[in-house]
């Protein structure tokens, strides 16, 4: 194991923050060669080296590069820099025996199977939320086959959110049977150049999902699901030839401990026809660009409040101005192209279109806000979990990033000095010209003085940059180590 077995943790906000940190697992295993069952993480500033809550999730068994390490910080860490260039905390990576954690409050999931052995749905539970998520289009076997990939019940603090007014009156059986949210009802992919339509549309609301993997630990419960395969033709980028793919939409849905939100990741994976049997390497799969459309059927009153920031098209919130003041917030990293309400002239139907991308990270927030601050809560969650989440990386890599920035600055400084010298040399008088030597000498002398002053100023800036960078780094270090001396 390397002597500096540390992860550098970054807080991009200008205030102290705690919470969960997500990092790819494969590079950590390659660096430290610690098997998952022996991984122990601890805060460098903790003299007792108390193990942090951590878990490793297998997102896609076909693609080990998607394996994920998730850990929780024991305490809030100081602010760093918005561009993630300043380390805010250090976490030790050790080999040992993880301490068993209390099962109370741990998020959990339950997979429900039908008589034929098919997965029909998943129940996700933590201390705040109980969510029933459907995998099949007709969960009640009553002919209504349009519920695939949707949450048909969301209970916040044991009270239904999607049909809030019926729930507030104590009704359960009489709640609207159409209620649902989180449904990706269709996706769009780029069409071939000679096609008559601009995009290739795939409807998913009436197609079953397959449960690819699921995991639960002290931090979160997660499922990975894949849609039924669909055919798609596009052009091979290197040759320009048409290729035939079999594709699936993958959705990774995670419920964290004590959270009133879920985090979802979307991607579309395609394989050349005949290679979808799972025996091929992950490199054979192609991540395709797509645009997802979400659909929800929620009773947010006949005049719901819809909050959108035109300057930040990455999130929106919907809330009711009437008791029990239920609301829903959505955030993403690919931009929300449009929000449609009412969808199909129904005051309970909402839909929103995302812009294209090869992946999308989304957040679904469920809330009750008597203060009607739906927008501020949704905006805060977008900032902390989507736009500027806490991040971590292996410590040596973070140092390399700082060194690269410094080397690049030194190169730019050197080039500037060279340009000044070349300009000065070219301005010197030559023997073939008839000039006023006194004026030329004075101008050259002034130019030399300006060159020296400019150089000193540049060196002063460079020196200040180095001092400030080191100062911020060590300030954060001593803030962390100060706890050890207590």
Short mmCIF file of C-alpha atoms in Angstrom, two decimals:
data_model
loop_
_atom_site.label_atom_id
_atom_site.label_comp_id
_atom_site.label_asym_id
_atom_site.label_seq_id
_atom_site.Cartn_x
_atom_site.Cartn_y
_atom_site.Cartn_z
CA UNK A 1 0.00 0.00 0.00
CA UNK A 2 1.35 3.50 -0.77
CA UNK A 3 2.63 5.44 2.25
CA UNK A 4 0.24 8.32 1.61
CA UNK A 5 -2.96 6.26 1.69
CA UNK A 6 -5.26 9.26 1.63
CA UNK A 7 -8.26 10.58 -0.20
CA UNK A 8 -8.49 14.34 -0.66
CA UNK A 9 -12.01 15.68 -0.11
CA UNK A 10 -13.19 18.91 -1.72
CA UNK A 11 -15.92 21.29 -0.56
CA UNK A 12 -16.65 23.77 -3.40
CA UNK A 13 -18.98 25.95 -1.30
CA UNK A 14 -18.01 29.03 0.71
CA UNK A 15 -19.43 27.49 3.91
CA UNK A 16 -18.80 24.37 5.95
CA UNK A 17 -20.55 21.25 4.64
CA UNK A 18 -21.08 17.64 5.62
CA UNK A 19 -22.81 14.73 3.97
CA UNK A 20 -22.05 11.95 1.52
CA UNK A 21 -19.19 11.66 -0.95
CA UNK A 22 -19.28 9.49 -4.09
CA UNK A 23 -16.15 8.31 -5.91
CA UNK A 24 -15.45 5.58 -8.50
CA UNK A 25 -14.28 2.42 -6.77
CA UNK A 26 -12.06 0.90 -9.46
CA UNK A 27 -9.19 3.47 -9.27
CA UNK A 28 -9.12 3.14 -5.47
CA UNK A 29 -8.86 -0.64 -5.64
CA UNK A 30 -6.12 -0.42 -8.28
CA UNK A 31 -4.17 2.06 -6.15
CA UNK A 32 -4.48 0.47 -2.71
CA UNK A 33 -5.29 -3.21 -3.53
CA UNK A 34 -7.78 -3.48 -0.65
CA UNK A 35 -10.76 -5.81 -1.20
CA UNK A 36 -14.17 -4.29 -0.51
CA UNK A 37 -14.80 -6.44 2.58
CA UNK A 38 -11.59 -5.14 4.22
CA UNK A 39 -11.89 -1.44 3.35
CA UNK A 40 -11.86 0.92 6.34
CA UNK A 41 -12.06 4.71 5.96
CA UNK A 42 -11.44 7.24 8.72
CA UNK A 43 -11.07 11.00 9.12
CA UNK A 44 -7.40 12.00 9.25
CA UNK A 45 -8.18 14.54 11.99
CA UNK A 46 -9.81 11.89 14.20
CA UNK A 47 -7.23 10.65 16.78
CA UNK A 48 -9.35 7.53 17.41
CA UNK A 49 -9.56 6.71 13.67
CA UNK A 50 -13.25 5.90 14.02
CA UNK A 51 -14.40 4.15 10.84
CA UNK A 52 -16.65 6.20 8.59
CA UNK A 53 -19.89 4.85 7.20
CA UNK A 54 -19.06 3.47 3.75
CA UNK A 55 -20.33 1.03 1.15
CA UNK A 56 -19.40 -0.17 -2.33
CA UNK A 57 -22.19 -0.60 -4.87
CA UNK A 58 -22.08 -2.74 -8.02
CA UNK A 59 -24.10 -0.56 -10.42
CA UNK A 60 -23.79 -2.64 -13.58
CA UNK A 61 -22.35 -6.18 -13.38
CA UNK A 62 -21.31 -5.91 -17.05
CA UNK A 63 -19.28 -2.76 -16.43
CA UNK A 64 -16.94 -2.75 -13.36
CA UNK A 65 -15.91 0.85 -14.15
CA UNK A 66 -19.29 1.95 -12.76
CA UNK A 67 -18.65 0.39 -9.33
CA UNK A 68 -19.02 3.15 -6.76
CA UNK A 69 -17.65 3.88 -3.29
CA UNK A 70 -19.94 6.00 -1.12
CA UNK A 71 -18.91 7.28 2.31
CA UNK A 72 -20.30 9.74 4.85
CA UNK A 73 -18.27 12.45 6.54
CA UNK A 74 -18.30 12.31 10.32
CA UNK A 75 -18.41 16.10 10.62
CA UNK A 76 -18.75 19.14 8.39
CA UNK A 77 -15.56 20.20 6.60
CA UNK A 78 -14.33 23.75 5.87
CA UNK A 79 -14.84 25.55 2.60
CA UNK A 80 -12.33 25.05 -0.20
CA UNK A 81 -12.57 26.58 -3.65
CA UNK A 82 -15.33 26.62 -6.25
CA UNK A 83 -13.13 24.91 -8.85
CA UNK A 84 -12.22 22.01 -6.51
CA UNK A 85 -8.53 23.01 -6.49
CA UNK A 86 -8.18 23.36 -2.69
CA UNK A 87 -8.42 20.31 -0.42
CA UNK A 88 -10.83 20.69 2.51
CA UNK A 89 -10.27 17.39 4.33
CA UNK A 90 -8.38 14.10 4.23
CA UNK A 91 -9.70 10.58 4.63
CA UNK A 92 -7.40 7.65 5.44
CA UNK A 93 -7.72 4.44 3.45
CA UNK A 94 -6.80 1.37 5.52
CA UNK A 95 -7.09 -2.39 5.46
CA UNK A 96 -9.01 -3.81 8.39
CA UNK A 97 -12.30 -5.13 9.62
CA UNK A 98 -15.24 -2.73 9.26
CA UNK A 99 -17.28 -2.22 12.41
CA UNK A 100 -20.89 -3.46 12.11
CA UNK A 101 -23.36 -0.60 11.98
CA UNK A 102 -26.72 -0.27 13.68
CA UNK A 103 -29.51 -1.50 11.42
CA UNK A 104 -31.91 1.08 12.88
CA UNK A 105 -32.46 3.89 10.39
CA UNK A 106 -30.56 2.09 7.65
CA UNK A 107 -32.21 2.50 4.23
CA UNK A 108 -33.59 -0.73 2.83
CA UNK A 109 -35.28 -2.19 -0.21
CA UNK A 110 -37.58 -5.08 -0.90
CA UNK A 111 -38.01 -6.68 -4.33
CA UNK A 112 -41.50 -8.03 -4.99
CA UNK A 113 -41.91 -10.90 -7.43
CA UNK A 114 -44.96 -12.17 -9.30
CA UNK A 115 -46.21 -15.75 -9.48
CA UNK A 116 -44.14 -16.26 -12.63
CA UNK A 117 -40.95 -15.17 -10.87
CA UNK A 118 -40.81 -11.81 -12.67
CA UNK A 119 -39.78 -8.75 -10.66
CA UNK A 120 -42.87 -6.56 -10.41
CA UNK A 121 -41.65 -3.74 -8.23
CA UNK A 122 -39.32 -2.47 -5.52
CA UNK A 123 -40.17 -0.93 -2.16
CA UNK A 124 -37.57 1.63 -1.01
CA UNK A 125 -37.64 2.73 2.65
CA UNK A 126 -35.72 5.08 4.93
CA UNK A 127 -36.68 7.08 8.03
CA UNK A 128 -38.52 9.72 5.93
CA UNK A 129 -39.73 8.07 2.73
CA UNK A 130 -41.58 4.93 1.67
CA UNK A 131 -41.63 4.58 -2.11
CA UNK A 132 -43.26 1.92 -4.26
CA UNK A 133 -41.59 1.75 -7.66
CA UNK A 134 -43.17 -0.26 -10.49
CA UNK A 135 -41.20 -2.31 -12.97
CA UNK A 136 -44.19 -3.63 -14.93
CA UNK A 137 -46.69 -1.59 -16.99
CA UNK A 138 -49.85 -3.10 -15.42
CA UNK A 139 -49.24 -3.52 -11.67
CA UNK A 140 -52.94 -4.18 -10.91
CA UNK A 141 -53.47 -6.55 -13.86
CA UNK A 142 -56.54 -4.54 -14.81
CA UNK A 143 -55.65 -3.60 -18.37
CA UNK A 144 -54.18 -0.20 -17.46
CA UNK A 145 -50.70 -0.84 -18.83
CA UNK A 146 -48.96 2.53 -18.62
CA UNK A 147 -47.23 2.52 -15.21
CA UNK A 148 -43.83 1.00 -16.08
CA UNK A 149 -40.87 2.76 -14.47
CA UNK A 150 -42.94 4.97 -12.17
CA UNK A 151 -43.36 5.49 -8.43
CA UNK A 152 -47.09 5.01 -7.77
CA UNK A 153 -46.86 5.80 -4.07
CA UNK A 154 -44.56 8.24 -2.24
CA UNK A 155 -45.11 8.60 1.49
CA UNK A 156 -43.25 11.40 3.25
CA UNK A 157 -43.29 10.92 7.02
CA UNK A 158 -45.99 8.23 6.51
CA UNK A 159 -48.37 10.45 4.54
CA UNK A 160 -48.95 10.23 0.79
CA UNK A 161 -47.55 13.07 -1.33
CA UNK A 162 -48.98 12.29 -4.77
CA UNK A 163 -52.64 12.53 -3.68
CA UNK A 164 -52.12 14.80 -0.70
CA UNK A 165 -55.67 16.04 -0.08
CA UNK A 166 -57.24 12.57 -0.04
CA UNK A 167 -54.41 11.40 2.20
CA UNK A 168 -54.97 14.30 4.59
CA UNK A 169 -58.57 13.16 5.02
CA UNK A 170 -57.40 9.67 5.92
CA UNK A 171 -58.35 8.14 2.59
CA UNK A 172 -56.26 5.38 1.09
CA UNK A 173 -58.50 3.19 -1.02
CA UNK A 174 -60.14 6.20 -2.65
CA UNK A 175 -56.92 7.85 -3.76
CA UNK A 176 -56.55 8.51 -7.47
CA UNK A 177 -55.41 5.26 -9.13
CA UNK A 178 -53.57 7.25 -11.80
CA UNK A 179 -51.14 8.91 -9.38
CA UNK A 180 -47.45 8.43 -10.14
CA UNK A 181 -44.17 10.28 -10.60
CA UNK A 182 -40.55 9.70 -11.68
CA UNK A 183 -41.74 8.08 -14.90
CA UNK A 184 -39.52 8.36 -17.98
CA UNK A 185 -42.35 7.91 -20.43
CA UNK A 186 -40.22 8.37 -23.55
CA UNK A 187 -36.72 9.06 -24.79
CA UNK A 188 -35.50 10.56 -28.04
CA UNK A 189 -32.35 9.67 -29.93
CA UNK A 190 -30.79 11.31 -32.96
CA UNK A 191 -32.22 10.13 -36.24
CA UNK A 192 -30.16 9.28 -39.32
CA UNK A 193 -29.35 12.32 -41.54
CA UNK A 194 -31.54 11.14 -44.42
CA UNK A 195 -34.54 10.41 -42.19
CA UNK A 196 -37.73 12.43 -42.57
CA UNK A 197 -38.10 12.96 -38.79
CA UNK A 198 -35.58 14.91 -36.68
CA UNK A 199 -35.47 12.35 -33.85
CA UNK A 200 -36.12 8.71 -33.09
CA UNK A 201 -38.69 8.39 -30.31
CA UNK A 202 -39.03 5.39 -28.01
CA UNK A 203 -42.03 5.04 -25.67
CA UNK A 204 -41.26 3.29 -22.38
CA UNK A 205 -44.39 3.67 -20.23
CA UNK A 206 -45.83 0.35 -21.44
CA UNK A 207 -42.60 -1.70 -21.43
CA UNK A 208 -41.36 -3.70 -18.45
CA UNK A 209 -38.04 -3.01 -16.75
CA UNK A 210 -35.49 -5.62 -15.72
CA UNK A 211 -33.82 -5.43 -12.32
CA UNK A 212 -30.10 -5.41 -13.16
CA UNK A 213 -28.72 -5.12 -9.63
CA UNK A 214 -29.62 -3.87 -6.17
CA UNK A 215 -27.68 -3.10 -3.00
CA UNK A 216 -28.21 -1.60 0.41
CA UNK A 217 -25.87 -0.42 3.13
CA UNK A 218 -25.60 2.10 5.95
CA UNK A 219 -25.68 5.06 3.53
CA UNK A 220 -28.13 4.23 0.76
CA UNK A 221 -30.29 1.63 -0.93
CA UNK A 222 -29.93 1.48 -4.71
CA UNK A 223 -31.43 -0.30 -7.68
CA UNK A 224 -30.27 -0.45 -11.29
CA UNK A 225 -32.99 -1.21 -13.81
CA UNK A 226 -32.92 -1.56 -17.59
CA UNK A 227 -35.75 -1.09 -20.06
CA UNK A 228 -36.82 -3.70 -22.55
CA UNK A 229 -34.38 -3.73 -25.50
CA UNK A 230 -35.23 -1.62 -28.52
CA UNK A 231 -33.65 -1.39 -31.97
CA UNK A 232 -31.83 1.72 -33.14
CA UNK A 233 -29.75 2.57 -36.21
CA UNK A 234 -27.06 5.22 -36.27
CA UNK A 235 -23.77 5.97 -38.05
CA UNK A 236 -20.46 4.56 -36.89
CA UNK A 237 -18.39 7.71 -36.13
CA UNK A 238 -15.10 6.44 -37.61
CA UNK A 239 -16.41 4.97 -40.87
CA UNK A 240 -19.72 6.80 -41.32
CA UNK A 241 -21.40 3.48 -42.06
CA UNK A 242 -24.84 2.67 -40.74
CA UNK A 243 -24.86 0.27 -37.80
CA UNK A 244 -27.69 -1.64 -36.13
CA UNK A 245 -27.83 -1.54 -32.35
CA UNK A 246 -29.88 -3.14 -29.62
CA UNK A 247 -30.30 -0.55 -26.86
CA UNK A 248 -31.61 -0.20 -23.33
CA UNK A 249 -32.24 2.74 -21.01
CA UNK A 250 -30.51 2.20 -17.66
CA UNK A 251 -31.72 3.93 -14.51
CA UNK A 252 -29.79 3.92 -11.22
CA UNK A 253 -32.06 5.06 -8.37
CA UNK A 254 -30.67 5.66 -4.86
CA UNK A 255 -32.40 6.47 -1.58
CA UNK A 256 -30.09 7.81 1.14
CA UNK A 257 -30.51 7.47 4.89
CA UNK A 258 -32.77 10.14 6.41
CA UNK A 259 -33.24 11.81 3.00
CA UNK A 260 -36.43 13.29 1.57
CA UNK A 261 -35.09 12.92 -1.97
CA UNK A 262 -33.82 10.28 -4.42
CA UNK A 263 -30.86 10.58 -6.77
CA UNK A 264 -31.19 9.05 -10.23
CA UNK A 265 -28.68 8.51 -13.02
CA UNK A 266 -29.74 7.75 -16.60
CA UNK A 267 -27.76 6.40 -19.53
CA UNK A 268 -28.53 4.50 -22.74
CA UNK A 269 -26.32 1.56 -23.60
CA UNK A 270 -26.28 0.08 -27.10
CA UNK A 271 -24.64 -3.04 -28.50
CA UNK A 272 -24.26 -4.24 -32.07
CA UNK A 273 -27.11 -6.60 -32.88
CA UNK A 274 -26.39 -10.13 -31.74
CA UNK A 275 -24.04 -8.99 -28.93
CA UNK A 276 -26.62 -8.29 -26.24
CA UNK A 277 -26.26 -11.63 -24.46
CA UNK A 278 -24.02 -10.21 -21.72
CA UNK A 279 -20.92 -12.19 -22.73
CA UNK A 280 -19.11 -9.22 -24.23
CA UNK A 281 -16.82 -6.77 -22.51
CA UNK A 282 -18.09 -3.41 -21.33
CA UNK A 283 -15.98 -1.75 -24.01
CA UNK A 284 -18.25 -3.33 -26.62
CA UNK A 285 -21.15 -1.26 -25.32
CA UNK A 286 -21.78 2.19 -26.76
CA UNK A 287 -23.10 5.05 -24.64
CA UNK A 288 -25.56 6.93 -26.82
CA UNK A 289 -26.76 10.51 -26.64
CA UNK A 290 -30.44 10.76 -25.72
CA UNK A 291 -33.06 13.14 -24.33
CA UNK A 292 -35.47 11.90 -21.67
CA UNK A 293 -38.99 13.11 -20.94
CA UNK A 294 -40.44 12.72 -17.45
CA UNK A 295 -44.12 12.39 -16.64
CA UNK A 296 -45.98 12.79 -13.34
CA UNK A 297 -49.60 12.62 -12.21
CA UNK A 298 -49.81 14.52 -8.88
CA UNK A 299 -52.53 16.47 -7.13
CA UNK A 300 -50.86 19.79 -6.33
CA UNK A 301 -54.24 21.61 -6.26
CA UNK A 302 -56.06 23.09 -9.25
CA UNK A 303 -53.69 26.07 -9.23
CA UNK A 304 -50.25 24.69 -8.35
CA UNK A 305 -47.35 27.05 -7.89
CA UNK A 306 -44.62 26.31 -10.43
CA UNK A 307 -41.20 27.82 -9.71
CA UNK A 308 -38.53 28.12 -12.39
CA UNK A 309 -35.43 30.29 -12.55
CA UNK A 310 -34.96 31.43 -16.17
CA UNK A 311 -31.26 32.01 -15.50
CA UNK A 312 -30.71 28.47 -14.16
CA UNK A 313 -32.63 25.98 -16.34
CA UNK A 314 -31.46 23.04 -14.22
CA UNK A 315 -34.27 22.77 -11.68
CA UNK A 316 -37.90 23.57 -10.96
CA UNK A 317 -40.36 23.09 -8.13
CA UNK A 318 -44.11 22.50 -7.93
CA UNK A 319 -46.04 23.18 -4.74
CA UNK A 320 -49.50 23.58 -3.29
CA UNK A 321 -50.61 26.76 -1.53
CA UNK A 322 -53.14 24.78 0.48
CA UNK A 323 -52.70 22.53 3.47
CA UNK A 324 -50.93 20.06 3.73
CA UNK A 325 -48.61 22.10 1.43
CA UNK A 326 -47.05 19.17 -0.41
CA UNK A 327 -44.51 19.84 -3.13
CA UNK A 328 -42.12 18.23 -5.56
CA UNK A 329 -38.74 19.45 -6.79
CA UNK A 330 -36.63 18.27 -9.70
CA UNK A 331 -32.99 19.04 -10.52
CA UNK A 332 -30.61 17.80 -13.20
CA UNK A 333 -27.17 18.38 -14.70
CA UNK A 334 -28.28 18.46 -18.37
CA UNK A 335 -30.81 21.33 -18.23
CA UNK A 336 -34.59 21.17 -18.29
CA UNK A 337 -35.63 22.15 -21.79
CA UNK A 338 -39.31 22.74 -20.96
CA UNK A 339 -41.99 22.07 -18.35
CA UNK A 340 -45.51 21.36 -19.61
CA UNK A 341 -48.51 21.97 -17.37
CA UNK A 342 -51.16 20.89 -17.72
CA UNK A 343 -50.15 17.92 -19.79
CA UNK A 344 -53.06 16.80 -22.01
CA UNK A 345 -55.42 19.40 -20.48
CA UNK A 346 -55.47 17.68 -17.08
CA UNK A 347 -54.68 19.71 -13.98
CA UNK A 348 -52.85 16.80 -12.34
CA UNK A 349 -50.56 15.95 -15.23
CA UNK A 350 -47.04 17.34 -15.56
CA UNK A 351 -44.27 16.56 -18.03
CA UNK A 352 -40.82 17.98 -18.59
CA UNK A 353 -38.23 17.46 -21.31
CA UNK A 354 -34.49 17.24 -20.71
CA UNK A 355 -31.86 18.38 -23.18
CA UNK A 356 -29.75 15.67 -24.88
CA UNK A 357 -26.70 14.14 -23.26
CA UNK A 358 -24.88 10.82 -22.88
CA UNK A 359 -25.94 10.67 -19.24
CA UNK A 360 -28.17 12.59 -16.86
CA UNK A 361 -28.00 12.94 -13.10
CA UNK A 362 -31.35 13.89 -11.59
CA UNK A 363 -32.79 14.59 -8.14
CA UNK A 364 -36.39 14.02 -7.05
CA UNK A 365 -37.33 16.00 -3.93
CA UNK A 366 -40.52 15.47 -1.90
CA UNK A 367 -41.50 18.12 0.61
CA UNK A 368 -44.10 19.83 2.75
CA UNK A 369 -43.56 23.56 3.01
CA UNK A 370 -46.09 25.59 5.04
CA UNK A 371 -43.74 28.55 4.46
CA UNK A 372 -44.18 27.92 0.72
CA UNK A 373 -40.41 27.97 0.19
CA UNK A 374 -40.53 25.21 -2.39
CA UNK A 375 -38.20 27.11 -4.72
CA UNK A 376 -35.45 27.83 -2.20
CA UNK A 377 -35.36 24.21 -1.04
CA UNK A 378 -35.23 22.86 -4.60
CA UNK A 379 -32.53 25.38 -5.53
CA UNK A 380 -30.42 24.46 -2.51
CA UNK A 381 -30.67 20.74 -3.25
CA UNK A 382 -29.70 21.38 -6.88
CA UNK A 383 -26.62 23.32 -5.77
CA UNK A 384 -25.38 20.82 -3.18
CA UNK A 385 -26.22 17.48 -4.80
CA UNK A 386 -26.12 18.19 -8.56
CA UNK A 387 -24.19 21.36 -9.42
CA UNK A 388 -21.52 21.48 -6.68
CA UNK A 389 -21.48 18.16 -4.79
CA UNK A 390 -18.73 17.19 -2.38
CA UNK A 391 -16.00 15.31 -4.26
CA UNK A 392 -13.01 13.15 -3.45
CA UNK A 393 -10.00 11.76 -5.27
CA UNK A 394 -6.81 9.90 -4.45
CA UNK A 395 -4.47 12.36 -2.73
CA UNK A 396 -1.56 12.07 -5.17
CA UNK A 397 -3.86 13.03 -8.04
CA UNK A 398 -5.00 16.19 -6.27
CA UNK A 399 -1.38 17.25 -5.75
CA UNK A 400 -0.66 16.64 -9.41
CA UNK A 401 -3.55 18.92 -10.35
CA UNK A 402 -2.03 21.77 -8.30
CA UNK A 403 1.41 21.15 -9.84
CA UNK A 404 -0.02 21.24 -13.36
CA UNK A 405 -1.70 24.59 -12.68
CA UNK A 406 1.57 26.03 -11.33
CA UNK A 407 3.66 24.71 -14.28
CA UNK A 408 1.21 26.15 -16.79
CA UNK A 409 1.41 29.55 -15.10
CA UNK A 410 5.22 29.47 -15.18
CA UNK A 411 5.16 28.62 -18.91
CA UNK A 412 2.84 31.53 -19.63
CA UNK A 413 5.08 33.86 -17.61
CA UNK A 414 8.18 32.69 -19.50
CA UNK A 415 6.51 33.23 -22.87
CA UNK A 416 5.47 36.75 -21.88
CA UNK A 417 9.03 37.62 -20.90
CA UNK A 418 10.37 36.25 -24.21
CA UNK A 419 7.91 38.36 -26.21
CA UNK A 420 8.97 41.49 -24.32
CA UNK A 421 12.65 40.80 -24.99
CA UNK A 422 12.07 40.14 -28.69
CA UNK A 423 10.14 43.39 -28.94
CA UNK A 424 12.96 45.26 -27.18
CA UNK A 425 15.68 43.79 -29.45
CA UNK A 426 13.74 44.63 -32.59
CA UNK A 427 13.37 48.21 -31.42
CA UNK A 428 17.14 48.77 -31.07
CA UNK A 429 18.72 51.10 -33.73
CA UNK A 430 20.77 49.56 -36.53
CA UNK A 431 23.71 51.05 -38.42
CA UNK A 432 21.85 51.43 -41.70
CA UNK A 433 19.33 53.99 -40.40
CA UNK A 434 19.94 57.64 -39.77
CA UNK A 435 18.44 58.33 -36.36
CA UNK A 436 18.77 60.70 -33.49
CA UNK A 437 21.02 58.65 -31.21
CA UNK A 438 20.12 60.64 -28.13
CA UNK A 439 16.35 60.12 -28.58
CA UNK A 440 16.79 56.48 -29.49
CA UNK A 441 18.99 55.85 -26.47
CA UNK A 442 16.45 57.45 -24.13
CA UNK A 443 13.53 55.51 -25.65
CA UNK A 444 15.48 52.26 -25.40
CA UNK A 445 16.39 53.00 -21.80
CA UNK A 446 12.75 53.74 -20.96
CA UNK A 447 11.68 50.52 -22.64
CA UNK A 448 14.27 48.55 -20.64
CA UNK A 449 13.00 50.12 -17.42
CA UNK A 450 9.41 49.21 -18.35
CA UNK A 451 10.49 45.66 -19.20
CA UNK A 452 12.16 45.21 -15.82
CA UNK A 453 9.16 46.67 -13.97
CA UNK A 454 6.77 44.43 -15.89
CA UNK A 455 8.90 41.39 -15.12
CA UNK A 456 9.01 42.26 -11.42
CA UNK A 457 5.23 42.68 -11.38
CA UNK A 458 4.75 39.32 -13.07
CA UNK A 459 7.10 37.66 -10.58
CA UNK A 460 5.23 39.33 -7.74
CA UNK A 461 1.93 37.94 -9.02
CA UNK A 462 3.45 34.47 -9.41
CA UNK A 463 4.94 34.59 -5.92
CA UNK A 464 1.63 35.77 -4.44
CA UNK A 465 -0.21 33.00 -6.25
CA UNK A 466 2.10 30.39 -4.78
CA UNK A 467 1.89 31.84 -1.28
CA UNK A 468 -1.91 32.17 -1.35
CA UNK A 469 -2.34 28.64 -2.68
CA UNK A 470 -0.08 27.18 0.00
CA UNK A 471 -1.66 29.38 2.67
CA UNK A 472 -5.18 28.15 1.86
CA UNK A 473 -3.95 24.55 1.77
CA UNK A 474 -2.22 24.72 5.16
CA UNK A 475 -5.00 26.78 6.77
CA UNK A 476 -7.42 24.01 5.95
CA UNK A 477 -4.92 21.40 7.17
CA UNK A 478 -4.38 23.09 10.54
CA UNK A 479 -8.14 23.60 11.01
CA UNK A 480 -8.54 19.85 10.68
CA UNK A 481 -5.55 18.90 12.83
CA UNK A 482 -6.53 21.34 15.58
CA UNK A 483 -9.20 18.92 16.67
CA UNK A 484 -6.53 16.30 17.39
CA UNK A 485 -4.78 18.56 19.90
CA UNK A 486 -7.92 19.04 21.99
#
